[in-house]
Short mmCIF file of C-alpha atoms in Angstrom, two decimals:
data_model
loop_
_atom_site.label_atom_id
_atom_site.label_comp_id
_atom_site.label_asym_id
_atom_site.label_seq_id
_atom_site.Cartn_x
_atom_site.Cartn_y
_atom_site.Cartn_z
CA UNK A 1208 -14.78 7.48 8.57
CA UNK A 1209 -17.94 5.97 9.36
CA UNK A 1210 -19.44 3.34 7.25
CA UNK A 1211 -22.42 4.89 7.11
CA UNK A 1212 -21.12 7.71 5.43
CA UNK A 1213 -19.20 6.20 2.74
CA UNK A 1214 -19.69 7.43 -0.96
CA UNK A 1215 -21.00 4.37 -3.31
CA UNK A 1216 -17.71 4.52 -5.12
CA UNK A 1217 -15.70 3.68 -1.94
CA UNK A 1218 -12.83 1.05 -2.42
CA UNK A 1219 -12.71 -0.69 1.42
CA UNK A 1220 -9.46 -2.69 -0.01
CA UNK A 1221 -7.53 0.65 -1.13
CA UNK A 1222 -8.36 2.44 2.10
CA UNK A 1223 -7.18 -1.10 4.25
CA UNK A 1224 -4.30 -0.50 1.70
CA UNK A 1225 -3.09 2.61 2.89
CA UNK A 1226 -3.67 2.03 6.02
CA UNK A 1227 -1.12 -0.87 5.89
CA UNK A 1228 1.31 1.50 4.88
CA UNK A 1229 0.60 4.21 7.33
CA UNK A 1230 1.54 1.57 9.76
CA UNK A 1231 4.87 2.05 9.54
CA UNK A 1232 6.66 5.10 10.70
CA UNK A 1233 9.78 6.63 12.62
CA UNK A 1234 9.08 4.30 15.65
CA UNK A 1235 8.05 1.07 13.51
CA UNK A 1236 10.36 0.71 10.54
CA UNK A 1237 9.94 -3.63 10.42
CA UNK A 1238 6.71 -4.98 11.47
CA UNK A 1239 5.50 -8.41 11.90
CA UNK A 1240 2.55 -9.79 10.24
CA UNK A 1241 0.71 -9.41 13.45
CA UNK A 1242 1.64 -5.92 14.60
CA UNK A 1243 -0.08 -4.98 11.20
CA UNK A 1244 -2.84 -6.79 11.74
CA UNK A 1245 -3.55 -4.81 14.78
CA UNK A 1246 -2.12 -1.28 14.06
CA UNK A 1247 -5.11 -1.47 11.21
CA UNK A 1248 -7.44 -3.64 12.84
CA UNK A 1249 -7.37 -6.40 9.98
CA UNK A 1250 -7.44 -9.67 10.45
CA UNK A 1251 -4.20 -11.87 9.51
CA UNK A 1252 -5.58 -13.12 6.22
CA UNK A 1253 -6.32 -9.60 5.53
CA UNK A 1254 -3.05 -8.13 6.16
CA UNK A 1255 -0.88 -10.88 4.73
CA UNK A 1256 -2.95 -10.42 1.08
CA UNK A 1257 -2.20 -6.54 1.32
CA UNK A 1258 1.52 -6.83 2.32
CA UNK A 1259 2.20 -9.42 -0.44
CA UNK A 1260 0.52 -7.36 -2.91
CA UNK A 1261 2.90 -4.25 -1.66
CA UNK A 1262 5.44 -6.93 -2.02
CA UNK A 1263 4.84 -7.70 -5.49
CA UNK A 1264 4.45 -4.33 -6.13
CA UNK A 1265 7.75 -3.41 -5.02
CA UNK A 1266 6.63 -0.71 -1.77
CA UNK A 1267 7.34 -3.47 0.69
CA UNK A 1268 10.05 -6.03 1.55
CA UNK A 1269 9.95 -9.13 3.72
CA UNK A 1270 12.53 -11.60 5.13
CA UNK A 1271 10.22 -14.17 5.72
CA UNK A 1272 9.45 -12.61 9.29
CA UNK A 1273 9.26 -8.67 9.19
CA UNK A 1274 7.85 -6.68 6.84
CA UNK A 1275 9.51 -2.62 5.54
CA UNK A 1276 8.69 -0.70 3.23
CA UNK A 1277 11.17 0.29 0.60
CA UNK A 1278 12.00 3.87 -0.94
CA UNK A 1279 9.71 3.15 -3.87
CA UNK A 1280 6.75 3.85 -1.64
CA UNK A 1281 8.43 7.65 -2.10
CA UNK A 1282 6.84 7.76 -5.81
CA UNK A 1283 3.67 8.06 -3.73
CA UNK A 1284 4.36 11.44 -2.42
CA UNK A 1285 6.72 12.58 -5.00
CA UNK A 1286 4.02 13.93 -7.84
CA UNK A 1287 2.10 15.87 -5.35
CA UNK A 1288 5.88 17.39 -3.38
CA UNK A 1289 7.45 18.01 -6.76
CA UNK A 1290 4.66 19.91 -8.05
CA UNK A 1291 4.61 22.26 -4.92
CA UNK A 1292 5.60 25.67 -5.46
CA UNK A 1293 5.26 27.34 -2.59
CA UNK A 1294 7.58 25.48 -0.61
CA UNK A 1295 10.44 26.41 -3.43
CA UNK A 1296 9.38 29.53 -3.17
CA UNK A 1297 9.86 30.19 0.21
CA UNK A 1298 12.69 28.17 1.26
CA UNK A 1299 15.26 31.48 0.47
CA UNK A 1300 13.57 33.09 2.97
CA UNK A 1301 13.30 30.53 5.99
CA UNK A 1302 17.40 30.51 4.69
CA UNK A 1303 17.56 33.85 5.09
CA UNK A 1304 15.69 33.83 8.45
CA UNK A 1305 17.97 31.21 10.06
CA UNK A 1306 20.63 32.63 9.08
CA UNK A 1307 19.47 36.07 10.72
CA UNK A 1308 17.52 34.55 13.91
CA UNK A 1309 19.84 31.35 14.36
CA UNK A 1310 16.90 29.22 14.72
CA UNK A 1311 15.19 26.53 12.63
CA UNK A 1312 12.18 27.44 10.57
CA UNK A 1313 9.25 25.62 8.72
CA UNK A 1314 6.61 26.47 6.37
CA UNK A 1315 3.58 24.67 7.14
CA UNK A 1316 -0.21 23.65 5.82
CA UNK A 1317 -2.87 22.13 6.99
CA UNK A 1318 -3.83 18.83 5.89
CA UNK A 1319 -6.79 17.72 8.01
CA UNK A 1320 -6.88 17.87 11.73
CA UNK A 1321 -2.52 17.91 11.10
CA UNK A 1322 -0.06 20.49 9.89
CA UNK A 1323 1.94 19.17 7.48
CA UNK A 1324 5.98 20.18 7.17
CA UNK A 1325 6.21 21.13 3.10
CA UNK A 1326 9.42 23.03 4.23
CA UNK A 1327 12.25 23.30 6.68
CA UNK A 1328 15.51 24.92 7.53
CA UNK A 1329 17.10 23.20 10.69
CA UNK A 1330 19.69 24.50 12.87
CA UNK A 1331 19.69 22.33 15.51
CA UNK A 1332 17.70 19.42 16.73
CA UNK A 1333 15.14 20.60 19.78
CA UNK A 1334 12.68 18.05 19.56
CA UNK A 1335 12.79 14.39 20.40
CA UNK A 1336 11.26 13.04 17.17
CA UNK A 1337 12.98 14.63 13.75
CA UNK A 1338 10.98 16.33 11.53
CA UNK A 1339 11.48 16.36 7.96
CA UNK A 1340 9.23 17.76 5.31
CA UNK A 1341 6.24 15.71 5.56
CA UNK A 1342 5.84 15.45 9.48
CA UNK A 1343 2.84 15.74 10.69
CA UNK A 1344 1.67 16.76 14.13
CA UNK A 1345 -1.76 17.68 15.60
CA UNK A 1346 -2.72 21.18 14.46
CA UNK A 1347 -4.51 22.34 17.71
CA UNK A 1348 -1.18 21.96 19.59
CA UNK A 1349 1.19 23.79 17.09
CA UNK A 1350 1.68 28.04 16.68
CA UNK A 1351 1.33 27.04 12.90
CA UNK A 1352 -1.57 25.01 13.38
CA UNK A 1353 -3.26 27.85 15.30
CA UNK A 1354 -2.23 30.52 13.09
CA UNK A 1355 -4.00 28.97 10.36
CA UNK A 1356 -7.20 27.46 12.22
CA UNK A 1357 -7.65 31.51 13.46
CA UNK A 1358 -7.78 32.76 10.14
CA UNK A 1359 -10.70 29.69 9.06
CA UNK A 1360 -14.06 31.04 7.98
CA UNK A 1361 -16.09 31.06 11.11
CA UNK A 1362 -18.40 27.41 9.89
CA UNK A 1363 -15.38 26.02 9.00
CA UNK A 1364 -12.96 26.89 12.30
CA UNK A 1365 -15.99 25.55 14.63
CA UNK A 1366 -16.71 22.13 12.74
CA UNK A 1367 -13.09 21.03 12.93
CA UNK A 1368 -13.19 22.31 16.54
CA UNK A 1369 -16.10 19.67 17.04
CA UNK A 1370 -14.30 17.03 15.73
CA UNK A 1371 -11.15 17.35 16.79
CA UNK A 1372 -9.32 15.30 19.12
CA UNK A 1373 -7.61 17.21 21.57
CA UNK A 1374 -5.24 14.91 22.97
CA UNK A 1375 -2.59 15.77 26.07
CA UNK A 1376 0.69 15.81 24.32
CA UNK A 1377 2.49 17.48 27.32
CA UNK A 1378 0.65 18.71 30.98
CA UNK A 1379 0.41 22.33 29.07
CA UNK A 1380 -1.37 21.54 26.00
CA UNK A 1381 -4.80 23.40 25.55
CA UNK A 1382 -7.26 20.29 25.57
CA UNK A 1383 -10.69 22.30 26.46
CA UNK A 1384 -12.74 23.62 23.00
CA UNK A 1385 -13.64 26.59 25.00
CA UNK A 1386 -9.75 27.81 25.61
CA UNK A 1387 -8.83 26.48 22.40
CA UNK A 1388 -11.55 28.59 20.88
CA UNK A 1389 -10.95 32.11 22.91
CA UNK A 1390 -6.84 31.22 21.94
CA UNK A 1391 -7.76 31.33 17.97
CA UNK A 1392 -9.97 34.34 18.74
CA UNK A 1393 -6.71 35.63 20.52
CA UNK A 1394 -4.47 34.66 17.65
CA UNK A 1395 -6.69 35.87 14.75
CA UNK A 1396 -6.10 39.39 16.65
CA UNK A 1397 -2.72 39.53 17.36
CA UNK A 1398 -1.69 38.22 14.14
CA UNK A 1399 0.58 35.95 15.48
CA UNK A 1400 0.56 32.47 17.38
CA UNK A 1401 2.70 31.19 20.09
CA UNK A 1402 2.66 27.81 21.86
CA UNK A 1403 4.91 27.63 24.91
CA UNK A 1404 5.72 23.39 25.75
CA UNK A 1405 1.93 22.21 24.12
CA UNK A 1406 3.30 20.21 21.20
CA UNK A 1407 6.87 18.88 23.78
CA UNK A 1408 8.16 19.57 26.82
CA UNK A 1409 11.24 22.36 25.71
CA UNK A 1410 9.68 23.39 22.64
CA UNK A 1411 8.45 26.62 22.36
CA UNK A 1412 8.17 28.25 18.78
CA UNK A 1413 5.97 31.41 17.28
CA UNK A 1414 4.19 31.50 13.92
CA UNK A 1415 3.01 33.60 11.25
CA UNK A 1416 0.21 33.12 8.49
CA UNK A 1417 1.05 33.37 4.73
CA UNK A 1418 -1.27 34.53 2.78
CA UNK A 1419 -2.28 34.62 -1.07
CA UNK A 1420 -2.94 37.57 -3.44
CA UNK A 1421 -6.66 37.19 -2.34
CA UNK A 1422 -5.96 37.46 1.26
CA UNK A 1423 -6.67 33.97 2.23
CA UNK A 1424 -3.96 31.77 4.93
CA UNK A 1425 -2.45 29.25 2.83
CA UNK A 1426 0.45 28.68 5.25
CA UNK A 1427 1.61 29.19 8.45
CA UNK A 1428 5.74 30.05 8.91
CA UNK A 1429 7.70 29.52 12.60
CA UNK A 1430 10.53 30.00 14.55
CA UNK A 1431 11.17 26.83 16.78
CA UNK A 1432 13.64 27.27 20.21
CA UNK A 1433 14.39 25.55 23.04
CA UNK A 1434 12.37 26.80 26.47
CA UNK A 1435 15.73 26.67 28.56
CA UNK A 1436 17.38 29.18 26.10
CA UNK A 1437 14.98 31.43 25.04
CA UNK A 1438 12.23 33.06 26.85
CA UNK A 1439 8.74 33.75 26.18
CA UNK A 1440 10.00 37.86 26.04
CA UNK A 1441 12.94 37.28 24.20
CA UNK A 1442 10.46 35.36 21.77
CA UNK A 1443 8.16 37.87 21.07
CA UNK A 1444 10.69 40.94 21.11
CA UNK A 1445 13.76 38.93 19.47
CA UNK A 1446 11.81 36.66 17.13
CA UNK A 1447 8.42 37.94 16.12
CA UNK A 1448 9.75 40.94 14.00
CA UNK A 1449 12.17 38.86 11.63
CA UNK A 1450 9.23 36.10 11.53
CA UNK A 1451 6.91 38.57 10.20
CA UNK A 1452 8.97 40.04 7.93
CA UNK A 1453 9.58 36.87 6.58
CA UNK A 1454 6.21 35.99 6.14
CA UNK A 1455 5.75 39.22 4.17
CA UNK A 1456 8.61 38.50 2.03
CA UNK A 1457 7.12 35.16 1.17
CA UNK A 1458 3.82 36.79 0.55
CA UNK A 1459 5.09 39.76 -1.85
CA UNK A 1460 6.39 36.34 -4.23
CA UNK A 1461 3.21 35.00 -4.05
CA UNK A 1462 1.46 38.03 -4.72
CA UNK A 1463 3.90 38.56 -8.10
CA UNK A 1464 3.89 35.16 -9.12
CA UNK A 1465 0.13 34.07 -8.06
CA UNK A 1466 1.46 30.92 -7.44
CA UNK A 1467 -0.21 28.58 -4.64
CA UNK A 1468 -0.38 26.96 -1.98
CA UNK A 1469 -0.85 23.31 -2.07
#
């Protein structure tokens, strides 16, 4: 965020805060004091007051040398995952899915310029980094991502288009506005998304919106395989029908319920 643009109410401290936590993730469980300092571009002084007051507060632990947080940093998240509903609400169908297609399958939202995992049934593991519920990955190189950026409100699709950074994440991932643009265009059509090796080499999945009772994409749900075992035919003619059947399971709930997505 730019400074300039800062509300008067904004807390620098609580957003250097959460930043320090951020830090930390699959690839850097322990830090030092310095790799902190630079991941969030603090100065030592800066970072050492911030990780002692995580310390004191119990989401950090230090032996002296490296820094980690501990599980209590989970009561962060857990308010806003327990009080999901959609995710409970669809998880028998991505069960009943797997079980049918023999392939893992997510539900996902968008949260920013990321989708965000809020649920997941695994069958095997096809990527290189694990994904749990709560993974986030770039929403311009993911079916789910796409499936839900197609079905924005015109203003809204094009201003996170502007912004966003499209970043190489393998040699095939869309990184030109103009193709990304004419692929949502493609996608809000077809009804459907699919992103052959954009997100990681091998990975190839298909995706489906979810919408509300008023019509509206709330969620996006896939079907994630492996490029040397499935192909792009056997992906749209194998996969696509139980995916969208799926998705319009998980819609008729949310249509009797009205509950919604986060």
């Amino acid at each position: 965020m730019n400074p300039a643009d800062r509300a008067p109410h904004f807390v620098r401290s609580f957003e250097r805060g959460l930043a320090v936590i951020r830090s930390f993730d699959a690839e850097h469980p322990a830090r030092t004091l310095s790799e902190v300092a630079r991941a969030c571009d603090l100065t030592r002084a800066a970072a050492r007051r911030l990780l002692l007051t995580l310390a004191d507060l119990g989401y950090v632990h230090t032996d002296g040398r490296l820094f980690r947080l501990t599980p209590r940093v989970l009561e962060l998240g857990y308010a806003y995952l327990a009080g999901l509903t959609l995710p409970q609400l669809a998880e028998p169908h991505l069960d009943q899915l797997v079980a049918q297609v023999r392939e893992s399958s997510s539900l996902c939202v968008l949260d920013g310029d990321d989708i965000v995992y809020v649920a997941r049934v695994p069958t095997r593991r096809i990527m290189s980094a694990a994904i749990t519920v709560g993974t986030r990955f770039p929403a311009h190189a993911t079916s789910v991502g796409r499936v839900i950026l197609a079905h924005l409100p015109d203003a809204e699709r094009e201003a996170r288009l502007d912004r966003a950074e499209l970043r190489p994440l393998t040699g095939r991932t869309l990184t030109s506005r103009d193709a990304l643009r004419a692929e949502l265009d493609r996608v809000r059509r077809q009804g459907h998304a699919l992103v052959d090796q954009e997100l990681e080499e091998g990975l190839r999945s298909i995706a489906a919106p979810v919408r509300d009772r008023d019509g509206t994409v709330v969620a996006a749900v896939n079907i994630a395989v492996h490029a040397g075992r499935t192909s792009l035919t056997a992906l749209r003619r194998d996969l696509l029908p139980p995916l969208l059947a799926a998705a319009s399971r998980i819609e008729a709930d949310l249509r009797v319920t009205d509950r919604r997505a986060p």
